[in-house]
Tab-separated table of C-alpha atoms in Angstrom:
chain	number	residue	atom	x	y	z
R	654	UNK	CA	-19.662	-36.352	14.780
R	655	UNK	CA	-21.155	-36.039	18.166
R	656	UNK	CA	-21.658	-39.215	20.601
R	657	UNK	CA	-25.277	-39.370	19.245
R	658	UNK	CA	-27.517	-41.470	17.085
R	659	UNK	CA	-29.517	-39.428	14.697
R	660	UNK	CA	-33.387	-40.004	14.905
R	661	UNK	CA	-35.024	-42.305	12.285
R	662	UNK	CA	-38.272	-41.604	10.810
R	663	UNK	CA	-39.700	-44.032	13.536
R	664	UNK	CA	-37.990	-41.322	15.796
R	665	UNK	CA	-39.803	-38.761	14.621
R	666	UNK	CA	-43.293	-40.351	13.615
R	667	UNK	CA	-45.801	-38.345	16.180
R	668	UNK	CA	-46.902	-41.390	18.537
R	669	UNK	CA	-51.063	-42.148	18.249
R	670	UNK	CA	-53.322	-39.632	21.079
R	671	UNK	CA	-54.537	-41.515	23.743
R	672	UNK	CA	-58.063	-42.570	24.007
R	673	UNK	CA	-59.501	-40.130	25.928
R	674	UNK	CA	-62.043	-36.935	25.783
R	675	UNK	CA	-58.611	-34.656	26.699
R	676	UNK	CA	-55.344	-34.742	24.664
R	677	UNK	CA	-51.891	-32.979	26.226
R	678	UNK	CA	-49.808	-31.433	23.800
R	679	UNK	CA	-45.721	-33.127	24.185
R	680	UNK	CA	-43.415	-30.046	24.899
R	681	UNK	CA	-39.799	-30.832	24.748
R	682	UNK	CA	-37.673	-29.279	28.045
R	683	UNK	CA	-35.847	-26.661	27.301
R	684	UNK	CA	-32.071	-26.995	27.171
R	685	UNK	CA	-30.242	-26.373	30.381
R	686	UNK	CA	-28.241	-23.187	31.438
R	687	UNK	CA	-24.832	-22.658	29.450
R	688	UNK	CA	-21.912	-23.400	32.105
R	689	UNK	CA	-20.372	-20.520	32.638
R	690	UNK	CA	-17.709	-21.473	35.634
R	691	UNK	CA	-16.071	-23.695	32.779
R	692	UNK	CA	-16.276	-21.142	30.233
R	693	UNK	CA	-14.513	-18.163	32.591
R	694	UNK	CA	-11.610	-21.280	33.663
R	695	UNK	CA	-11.347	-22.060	29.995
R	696	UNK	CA	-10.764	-18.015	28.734
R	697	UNK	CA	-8.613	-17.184	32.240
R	698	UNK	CA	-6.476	-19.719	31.229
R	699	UNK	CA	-5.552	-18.683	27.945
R	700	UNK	CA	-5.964	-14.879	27.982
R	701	UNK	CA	-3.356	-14.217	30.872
R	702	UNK	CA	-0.265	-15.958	28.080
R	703	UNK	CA	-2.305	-14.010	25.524
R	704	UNK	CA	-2.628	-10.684	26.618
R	705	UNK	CA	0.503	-10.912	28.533
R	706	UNK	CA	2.317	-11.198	24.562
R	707	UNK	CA	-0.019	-8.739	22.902
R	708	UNK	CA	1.258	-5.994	25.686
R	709	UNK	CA	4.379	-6.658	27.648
R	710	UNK	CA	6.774	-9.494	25.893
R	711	UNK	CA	6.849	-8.306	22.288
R	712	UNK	CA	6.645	-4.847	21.214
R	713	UNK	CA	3.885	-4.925	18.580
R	714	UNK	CA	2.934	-1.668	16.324
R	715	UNK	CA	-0.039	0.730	17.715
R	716	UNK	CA	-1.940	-0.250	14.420
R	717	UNK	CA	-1.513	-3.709	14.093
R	718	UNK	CA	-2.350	-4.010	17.746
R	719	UNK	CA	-5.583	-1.712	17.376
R	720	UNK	CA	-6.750	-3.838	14.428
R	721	UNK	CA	-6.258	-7.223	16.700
R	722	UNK	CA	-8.645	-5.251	19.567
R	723	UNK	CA	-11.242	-3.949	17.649
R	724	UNK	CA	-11.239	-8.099	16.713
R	725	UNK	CA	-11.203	-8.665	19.509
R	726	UNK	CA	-14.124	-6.751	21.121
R	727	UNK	CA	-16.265	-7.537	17.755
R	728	UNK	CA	-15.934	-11.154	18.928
R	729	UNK	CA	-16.844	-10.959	22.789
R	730	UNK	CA	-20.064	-9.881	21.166
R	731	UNK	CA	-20.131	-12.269	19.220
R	732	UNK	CA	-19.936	-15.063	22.307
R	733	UNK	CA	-22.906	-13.527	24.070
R	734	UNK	CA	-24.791	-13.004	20.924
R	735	UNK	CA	-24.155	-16.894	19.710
R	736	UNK	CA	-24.823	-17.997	23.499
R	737	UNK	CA	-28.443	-16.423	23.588
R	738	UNK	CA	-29.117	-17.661	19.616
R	739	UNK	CA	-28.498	-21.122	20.836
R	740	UNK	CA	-31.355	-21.939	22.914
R	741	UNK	CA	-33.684	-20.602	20.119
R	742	UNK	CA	-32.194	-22.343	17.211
R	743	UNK	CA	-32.881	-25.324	19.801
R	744	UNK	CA	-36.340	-25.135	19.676
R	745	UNK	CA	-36.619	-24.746	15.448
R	746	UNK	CA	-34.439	-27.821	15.164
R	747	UNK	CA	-36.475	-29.832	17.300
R	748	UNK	CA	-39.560	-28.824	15.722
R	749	UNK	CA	-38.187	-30.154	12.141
R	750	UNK	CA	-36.758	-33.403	13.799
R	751	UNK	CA	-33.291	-32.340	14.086
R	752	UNK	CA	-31.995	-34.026	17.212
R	753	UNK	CA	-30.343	-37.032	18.285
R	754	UNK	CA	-29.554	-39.583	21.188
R	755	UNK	CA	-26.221	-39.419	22.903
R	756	UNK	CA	-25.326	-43.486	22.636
R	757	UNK	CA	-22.906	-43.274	25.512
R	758	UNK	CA	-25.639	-42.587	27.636
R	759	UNK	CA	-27.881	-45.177	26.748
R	760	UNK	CA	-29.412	-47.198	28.919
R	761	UNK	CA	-29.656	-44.589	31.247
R	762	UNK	CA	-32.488	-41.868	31.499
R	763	UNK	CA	-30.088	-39.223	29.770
R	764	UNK	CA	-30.016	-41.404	26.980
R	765	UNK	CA	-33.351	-41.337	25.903
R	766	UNK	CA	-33.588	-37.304	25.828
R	767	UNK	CA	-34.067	-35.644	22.596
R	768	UNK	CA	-30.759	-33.813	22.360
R	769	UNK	CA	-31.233	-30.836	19.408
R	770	UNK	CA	-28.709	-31.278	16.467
R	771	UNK	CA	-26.576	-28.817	13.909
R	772	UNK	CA	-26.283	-26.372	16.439
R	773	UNK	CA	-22.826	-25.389	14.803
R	774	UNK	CA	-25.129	-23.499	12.107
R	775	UNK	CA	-25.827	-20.730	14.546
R	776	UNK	CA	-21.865	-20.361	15.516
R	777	UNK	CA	-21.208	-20.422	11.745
R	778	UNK	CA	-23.405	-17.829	10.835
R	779	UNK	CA	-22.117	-15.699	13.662
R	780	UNK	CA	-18.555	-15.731	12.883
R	781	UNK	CA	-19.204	-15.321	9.103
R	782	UNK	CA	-21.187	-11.670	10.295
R	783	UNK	CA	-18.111	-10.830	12.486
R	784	UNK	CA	-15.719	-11.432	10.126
R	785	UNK	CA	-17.557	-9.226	7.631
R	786	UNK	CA	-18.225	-6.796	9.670
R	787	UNK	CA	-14.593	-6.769	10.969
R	788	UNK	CA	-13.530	-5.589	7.101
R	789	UNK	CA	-15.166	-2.286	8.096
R	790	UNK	CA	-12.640	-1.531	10.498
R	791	UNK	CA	-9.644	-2.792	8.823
R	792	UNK	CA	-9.451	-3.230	5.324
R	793	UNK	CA	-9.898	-0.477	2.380
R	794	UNK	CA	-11.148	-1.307	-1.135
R	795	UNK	CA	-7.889	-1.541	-2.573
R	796	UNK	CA	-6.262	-3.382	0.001
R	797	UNK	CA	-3.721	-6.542	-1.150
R	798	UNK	CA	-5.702	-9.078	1.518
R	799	UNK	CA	-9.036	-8.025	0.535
R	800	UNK	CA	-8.885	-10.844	-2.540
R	801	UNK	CA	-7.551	-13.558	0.028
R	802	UNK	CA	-9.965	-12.860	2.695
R	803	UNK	CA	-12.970	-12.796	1.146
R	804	UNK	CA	-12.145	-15.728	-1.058
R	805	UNK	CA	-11.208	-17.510	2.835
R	806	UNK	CA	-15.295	-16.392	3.859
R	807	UNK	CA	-16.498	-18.060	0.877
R	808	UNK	CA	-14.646	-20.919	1.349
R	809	UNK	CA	-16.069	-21.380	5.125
R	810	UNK	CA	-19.224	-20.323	3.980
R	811	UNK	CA	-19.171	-22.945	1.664
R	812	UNK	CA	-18.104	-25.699	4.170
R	813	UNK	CA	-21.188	-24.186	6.770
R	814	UNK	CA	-23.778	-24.843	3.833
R	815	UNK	CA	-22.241	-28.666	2.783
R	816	UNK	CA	-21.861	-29.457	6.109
R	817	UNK	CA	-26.006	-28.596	7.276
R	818	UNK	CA	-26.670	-30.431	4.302
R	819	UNK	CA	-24.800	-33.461	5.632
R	820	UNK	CA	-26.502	-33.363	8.721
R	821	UNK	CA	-29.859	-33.065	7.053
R	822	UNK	CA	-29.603	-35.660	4.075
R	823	UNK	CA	-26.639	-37.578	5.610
R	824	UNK	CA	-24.385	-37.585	2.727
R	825	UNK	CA	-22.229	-41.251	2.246
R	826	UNK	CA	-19.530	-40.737	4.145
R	827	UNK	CA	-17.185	-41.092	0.912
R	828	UNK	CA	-18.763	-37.836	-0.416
R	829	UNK	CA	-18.496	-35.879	2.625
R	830	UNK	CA	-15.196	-37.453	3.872
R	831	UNK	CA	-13.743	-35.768	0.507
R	832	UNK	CA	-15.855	-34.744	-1.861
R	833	UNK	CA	-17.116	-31.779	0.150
R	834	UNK	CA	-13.977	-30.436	1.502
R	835	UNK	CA	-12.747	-30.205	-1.667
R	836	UNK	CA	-15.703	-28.121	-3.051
R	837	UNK	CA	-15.498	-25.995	-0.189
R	838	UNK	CA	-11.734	-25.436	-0.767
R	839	UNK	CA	-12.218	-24.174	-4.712
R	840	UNK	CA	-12.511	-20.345	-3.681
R	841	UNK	CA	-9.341	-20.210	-1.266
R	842	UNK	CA	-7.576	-22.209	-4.019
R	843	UNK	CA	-8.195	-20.180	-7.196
R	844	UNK	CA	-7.498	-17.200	-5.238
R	845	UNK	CA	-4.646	-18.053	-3.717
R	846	UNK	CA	-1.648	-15.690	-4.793
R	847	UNK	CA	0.942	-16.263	-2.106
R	848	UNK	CA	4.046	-17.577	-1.323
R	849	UNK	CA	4.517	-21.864	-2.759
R	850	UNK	CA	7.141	-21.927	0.513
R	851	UNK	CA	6.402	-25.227	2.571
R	852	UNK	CA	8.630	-25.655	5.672
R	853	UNK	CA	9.408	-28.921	6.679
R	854	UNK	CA	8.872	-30.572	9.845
R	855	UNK	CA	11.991	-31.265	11.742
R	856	UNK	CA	12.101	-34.451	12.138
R	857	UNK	CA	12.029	-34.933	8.302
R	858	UNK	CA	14.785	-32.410	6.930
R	859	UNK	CA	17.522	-35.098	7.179
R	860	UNK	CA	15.557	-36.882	4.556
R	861	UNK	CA	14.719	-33.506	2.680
R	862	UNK	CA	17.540	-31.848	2.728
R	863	UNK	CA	16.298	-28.472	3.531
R	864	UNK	CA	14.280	-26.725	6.061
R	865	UNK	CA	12.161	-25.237	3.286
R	866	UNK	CA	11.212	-26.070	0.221
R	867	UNK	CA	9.836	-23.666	-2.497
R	868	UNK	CA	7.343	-25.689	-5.152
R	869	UNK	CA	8.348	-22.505	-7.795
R	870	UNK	CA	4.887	-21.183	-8.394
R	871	UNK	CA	6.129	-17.550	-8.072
R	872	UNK	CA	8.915	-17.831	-10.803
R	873	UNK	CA	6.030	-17.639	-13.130
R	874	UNK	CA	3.823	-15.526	-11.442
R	875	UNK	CA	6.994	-12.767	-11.270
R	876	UNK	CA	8.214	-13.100	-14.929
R	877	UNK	CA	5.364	-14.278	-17.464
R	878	UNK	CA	8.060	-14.104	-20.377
R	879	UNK	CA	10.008	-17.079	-18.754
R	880	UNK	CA	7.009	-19.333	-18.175
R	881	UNK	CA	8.134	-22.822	-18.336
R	882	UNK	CA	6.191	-26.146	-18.033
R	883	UNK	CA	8.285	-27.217	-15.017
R	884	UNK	CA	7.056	-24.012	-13.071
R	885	UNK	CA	2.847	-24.881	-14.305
R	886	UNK	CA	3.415	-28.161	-13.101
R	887	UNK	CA	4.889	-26.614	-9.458
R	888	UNK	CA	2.297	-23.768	-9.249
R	889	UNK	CA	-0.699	-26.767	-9.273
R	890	UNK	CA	1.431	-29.322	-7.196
R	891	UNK	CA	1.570	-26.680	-4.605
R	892	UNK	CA	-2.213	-25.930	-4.943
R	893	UNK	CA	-2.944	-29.631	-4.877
R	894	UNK	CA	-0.914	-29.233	-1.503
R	895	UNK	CA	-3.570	-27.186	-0.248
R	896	UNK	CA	-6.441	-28.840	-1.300
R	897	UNK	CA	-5.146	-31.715	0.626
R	898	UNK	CA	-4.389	-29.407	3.707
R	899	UNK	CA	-8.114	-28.148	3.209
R	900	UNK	CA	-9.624	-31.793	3.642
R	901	UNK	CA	-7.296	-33.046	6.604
R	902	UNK	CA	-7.524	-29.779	8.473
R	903	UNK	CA	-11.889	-30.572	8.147
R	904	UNK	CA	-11.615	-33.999	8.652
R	905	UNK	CA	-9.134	-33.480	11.360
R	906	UNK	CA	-11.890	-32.173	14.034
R	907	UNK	CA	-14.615	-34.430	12.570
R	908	UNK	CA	-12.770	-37.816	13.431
R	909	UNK	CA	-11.115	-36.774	16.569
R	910	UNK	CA	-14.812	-36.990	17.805
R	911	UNK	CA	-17.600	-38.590	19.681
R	912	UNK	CA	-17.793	-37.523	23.680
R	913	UNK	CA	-19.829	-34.364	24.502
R	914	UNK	CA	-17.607	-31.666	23.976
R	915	UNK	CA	-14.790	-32.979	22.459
R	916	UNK	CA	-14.937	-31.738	19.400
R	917	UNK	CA	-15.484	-27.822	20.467
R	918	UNK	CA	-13.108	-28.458	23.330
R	919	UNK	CA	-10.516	-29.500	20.821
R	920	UNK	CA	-10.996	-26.056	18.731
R	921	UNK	CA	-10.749	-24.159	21.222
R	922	UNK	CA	-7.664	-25.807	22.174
R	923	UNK	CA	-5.990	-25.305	18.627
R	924	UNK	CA	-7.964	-22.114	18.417
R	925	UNK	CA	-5.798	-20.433	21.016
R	926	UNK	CA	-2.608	-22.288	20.764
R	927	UNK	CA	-2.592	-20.830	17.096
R	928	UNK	CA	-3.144	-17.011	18.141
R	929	UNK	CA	-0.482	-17.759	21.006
R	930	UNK	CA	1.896	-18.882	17.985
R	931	UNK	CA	0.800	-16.134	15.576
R	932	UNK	CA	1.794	-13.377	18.378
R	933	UNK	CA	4.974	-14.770	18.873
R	934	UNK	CA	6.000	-14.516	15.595
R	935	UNK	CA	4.515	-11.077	14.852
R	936	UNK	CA	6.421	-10.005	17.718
R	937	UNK	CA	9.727	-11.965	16.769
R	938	UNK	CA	9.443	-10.681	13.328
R	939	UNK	CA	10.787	-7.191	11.200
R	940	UNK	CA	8.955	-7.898	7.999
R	941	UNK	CA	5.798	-5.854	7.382
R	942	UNK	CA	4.183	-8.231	5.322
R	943	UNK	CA	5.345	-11.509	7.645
R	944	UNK	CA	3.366	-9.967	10.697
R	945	UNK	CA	0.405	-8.751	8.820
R	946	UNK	CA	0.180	-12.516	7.200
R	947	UNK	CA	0.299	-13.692	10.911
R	948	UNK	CA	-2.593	-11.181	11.788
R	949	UNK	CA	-4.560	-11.999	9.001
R	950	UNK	CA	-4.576	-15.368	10.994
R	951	UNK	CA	-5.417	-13.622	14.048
R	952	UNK	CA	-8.578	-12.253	12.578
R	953	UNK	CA	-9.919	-15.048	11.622
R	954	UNK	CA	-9.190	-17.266	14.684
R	955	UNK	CA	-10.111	-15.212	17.242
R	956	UNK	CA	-13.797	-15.111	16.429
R	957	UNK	CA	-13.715	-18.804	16.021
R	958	UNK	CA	-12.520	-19.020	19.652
R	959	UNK	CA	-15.255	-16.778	20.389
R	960	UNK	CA	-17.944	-18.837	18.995
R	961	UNK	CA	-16.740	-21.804	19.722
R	962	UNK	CA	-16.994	-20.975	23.729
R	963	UNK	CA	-20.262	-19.923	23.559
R	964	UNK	CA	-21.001	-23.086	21.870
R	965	UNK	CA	-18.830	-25.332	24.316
R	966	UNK	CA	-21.267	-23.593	27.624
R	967	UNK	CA	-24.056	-26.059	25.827
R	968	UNK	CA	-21.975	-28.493	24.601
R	969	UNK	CA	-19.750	-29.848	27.453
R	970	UNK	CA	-20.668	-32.612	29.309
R	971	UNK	CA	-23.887	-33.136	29.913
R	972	UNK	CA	-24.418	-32.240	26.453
R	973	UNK	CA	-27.325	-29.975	26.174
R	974	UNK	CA	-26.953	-29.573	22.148
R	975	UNK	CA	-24.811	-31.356	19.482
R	976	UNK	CA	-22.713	-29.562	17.611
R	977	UNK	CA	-23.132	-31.571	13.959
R	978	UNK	CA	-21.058	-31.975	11.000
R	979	UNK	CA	-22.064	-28.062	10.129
R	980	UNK	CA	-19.798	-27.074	13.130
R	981	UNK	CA	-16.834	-29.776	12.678
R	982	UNK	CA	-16.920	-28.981	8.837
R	983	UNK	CA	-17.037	-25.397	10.082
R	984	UNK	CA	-14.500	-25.304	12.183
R	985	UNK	CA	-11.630	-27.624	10.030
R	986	UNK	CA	-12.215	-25.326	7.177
R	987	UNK	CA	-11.353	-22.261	9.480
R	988	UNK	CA	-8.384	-24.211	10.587
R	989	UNK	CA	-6.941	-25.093	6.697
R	990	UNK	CA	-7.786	-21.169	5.843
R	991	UNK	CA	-5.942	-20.228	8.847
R	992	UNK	CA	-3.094	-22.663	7.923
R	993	UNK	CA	-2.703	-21.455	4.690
R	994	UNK	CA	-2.920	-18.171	4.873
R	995	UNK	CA	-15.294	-43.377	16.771
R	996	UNK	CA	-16.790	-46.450	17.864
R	997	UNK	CA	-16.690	-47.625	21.287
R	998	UNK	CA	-18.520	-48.945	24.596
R	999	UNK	CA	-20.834	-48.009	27.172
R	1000	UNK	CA	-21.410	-49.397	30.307
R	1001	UNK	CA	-24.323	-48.319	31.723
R	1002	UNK	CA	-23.804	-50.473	35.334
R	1003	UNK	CA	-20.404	-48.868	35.578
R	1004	UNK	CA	-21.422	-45.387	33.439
R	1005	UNK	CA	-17.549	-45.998	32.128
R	1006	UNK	CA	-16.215	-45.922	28.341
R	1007	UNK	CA	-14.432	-48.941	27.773
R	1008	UNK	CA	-12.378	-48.885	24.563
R	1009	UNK	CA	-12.594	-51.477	21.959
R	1010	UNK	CA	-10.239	-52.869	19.060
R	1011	UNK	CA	-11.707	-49.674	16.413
R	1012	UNK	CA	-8.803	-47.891	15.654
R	1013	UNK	CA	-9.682	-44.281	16.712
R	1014	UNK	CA	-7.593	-42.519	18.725
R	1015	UNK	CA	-10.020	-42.191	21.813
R	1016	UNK	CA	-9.897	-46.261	22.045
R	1017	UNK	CA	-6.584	-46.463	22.019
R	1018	UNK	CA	-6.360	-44.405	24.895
R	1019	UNK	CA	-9.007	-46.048	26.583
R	1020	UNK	CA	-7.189	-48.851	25.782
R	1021	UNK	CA	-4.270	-47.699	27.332
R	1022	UNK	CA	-5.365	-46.118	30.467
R	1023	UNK	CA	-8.690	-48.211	31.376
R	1024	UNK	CA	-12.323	-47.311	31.385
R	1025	UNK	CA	-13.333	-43.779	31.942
R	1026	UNK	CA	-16.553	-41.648	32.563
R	1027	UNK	CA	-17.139	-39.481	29.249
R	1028	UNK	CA	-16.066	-36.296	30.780
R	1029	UNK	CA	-12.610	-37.712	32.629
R	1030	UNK	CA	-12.265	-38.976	28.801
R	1031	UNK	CA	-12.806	-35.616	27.481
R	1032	UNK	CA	-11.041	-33.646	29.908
R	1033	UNK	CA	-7.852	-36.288	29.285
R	1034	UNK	CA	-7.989	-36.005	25.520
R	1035	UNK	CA	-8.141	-32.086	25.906
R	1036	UNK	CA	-4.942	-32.261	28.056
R	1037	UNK	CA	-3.277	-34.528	25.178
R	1038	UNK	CA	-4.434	-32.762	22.808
């Protein structure tokens, strides 16, 4: 989650009027202006290795590159509509109680502001409308994807709704650590009708034995007549596979957590390293249905990124809005359909993070480089990450 501390009811129980003939009515100050320098470094940065694939490295088909543009421009819509949504969802959340205190600021007067929370509810809801809207231009009624794409919306949808209900009823964290993942991951997995192909990472083949190994559900799928136990057992060991994918991937971005934006930087780190790796192999493949498998990808990452950006302009340090478990939920589930198709200290003398003996991943690196302000920290994890 987000370096806050959610509101108790003591929080939120409306302090008693003052004792006088005239009462003031409390309004909240309005979140501050989305940072826009950082976005424009962020997207300069990786558009120019982009772009530079998409239209002078590889030679890509007219079509496929047509359908990756009209993604494309659905999606920079998409980033200015999510960035002016923001700042109103802001003000509903706050009204209901929805906010927080960012605990690595406390101490200070930042960390007594009301920070708004489950912001990632408005980027959710804007990527599910671009990707539907996105089937308009690209798939027909009878396409082969239509099935698997669909059945990857519901499965994000899904994750959007259990996550805002985490972040409203605060779900033990053995329910939504797995539980919820898992649920989310249903549609994707009873739809699934794909290849059972997993390719091993190199530094375990020796062990293996092969660079890739097929878990056989196809041999049934192909030839119903031969159907064999063996092969049932394989088809669910491989969807078992995903399942597990489904709650890592979600969990991956909701541990890996805790600065102001960290978590969003992170996705948009993975974000575009994963359209950088899809163009390379659409462009370093011949097979029709290898490059439209890879664009698949494409269409659904892209307006992540998108999102996500708009998003990180609040988010990044100071944070003017947390993100919640709706958007790391969100955005892990995105990830695993993509893929298949912390406690520390606060100094408020030195304003430095000083790591402690938790075994996170951002104290360990405090640990190993020393105390930092929360947004060298971020910047440092971004770079590692």
């Amino acid at each position: 989650m987000a370096a806050r501390k959610r509101a108790s009811a003591a929080d939120t129980k409306p302090s008693p009027p003052p004792q006088t003939q005239e009462t003031t009515t409390q309004i909240d100050p309005p979140i501050a202006s989305p940072k826009k320098a950082l976005i424009f470094k962020f997207c300069l940065f990786f558009s120019i290795p982009y772009f530079y694939l998409l239209y002078q490295h590889y030679t890509i088909e007219q079509e496929l590159r047509r359908s990756i543009l009209i993604n494309a421009s659905l999606c920079v819509t998409g980033f200015f509509l999510t960035q002016r949504m923001i700042p109103v969802a802001s003000r509903y959340v706050l009204k209901r109680g929805l906010f927080g205190f960012d605990i690595n600021k406390k101490g200070t007067p930042q960390g007594t502001v009301k920070v708004p929370e489950s912001l990632g509810i408005v980027v959710g809801i804007v990527f599910l409308v671009l990707a539907i809207l996105f089937q308009y231009f690209n798939f027909t009624a009878d396409s082969n994807w239509l099935v698997e794409y669909n059945a990857a919306l519901a499965s994000i949808c899904f994750m959007i709704l259990l996550g805002f209900v985490d972040d409203v009823l605060d779900v033990p964290w053995r329910s939504r650590k797995l539980l919820l993942p898992s649920i989310a991951a249903l549609p994707l997995l009873m739809a699934y009708a794909g290849h059972t192909t997993i390719i091993i990472p190199k530094p375990l083949i020796s062990y293996v034995g092969q660079e890739v190994l097929d878990l056989g559900m196809e041999q049934y799928q192909v030839n119903m007549a031969e159907l064999t136990v063996s092969s049932v057992v394989a088809g669910w060991v491989y969807k078992l596979y995903m399942g597990l994918l489904a709650v890592f991937c979600t969990n991956s971005i909701n541990i890996h957590a805790g600065l102001n934006g960290l978590e969003v930087g992170q996705t948009v780190v993975i974000a575009s390293a994963i359209l950088i790796h899809n163009l390379m192999q659409i462009g370093a493949s011949s097979d029709p249905e290898y490059k439209q498998a890879h664009a698949f990808s494409i269409y659904l990452v892209q307006p992540l990124l998108a999102t996500s950006l708009a998003l990180l302009s609040y988010n990044w340090y100071p944070s003017s809005v947390f993100v919640g478990d709706t958007y790391t939920y969100f955005a892990g589930m995105t990830m695993a359909v993509v893929g298949i198709l912390g406690h520390y200290r606060f100094n408020p003398e030195t304003g430095l993070l000083t790591g402690t003996r938790d075994g996170t991943l951002i104290n360990f690196y405090l640990r190993m480089v020393g105390p930092k302000s929360e947004k060298t920290l971020c910047i440092h994890l971004l770079l590692v990450q």
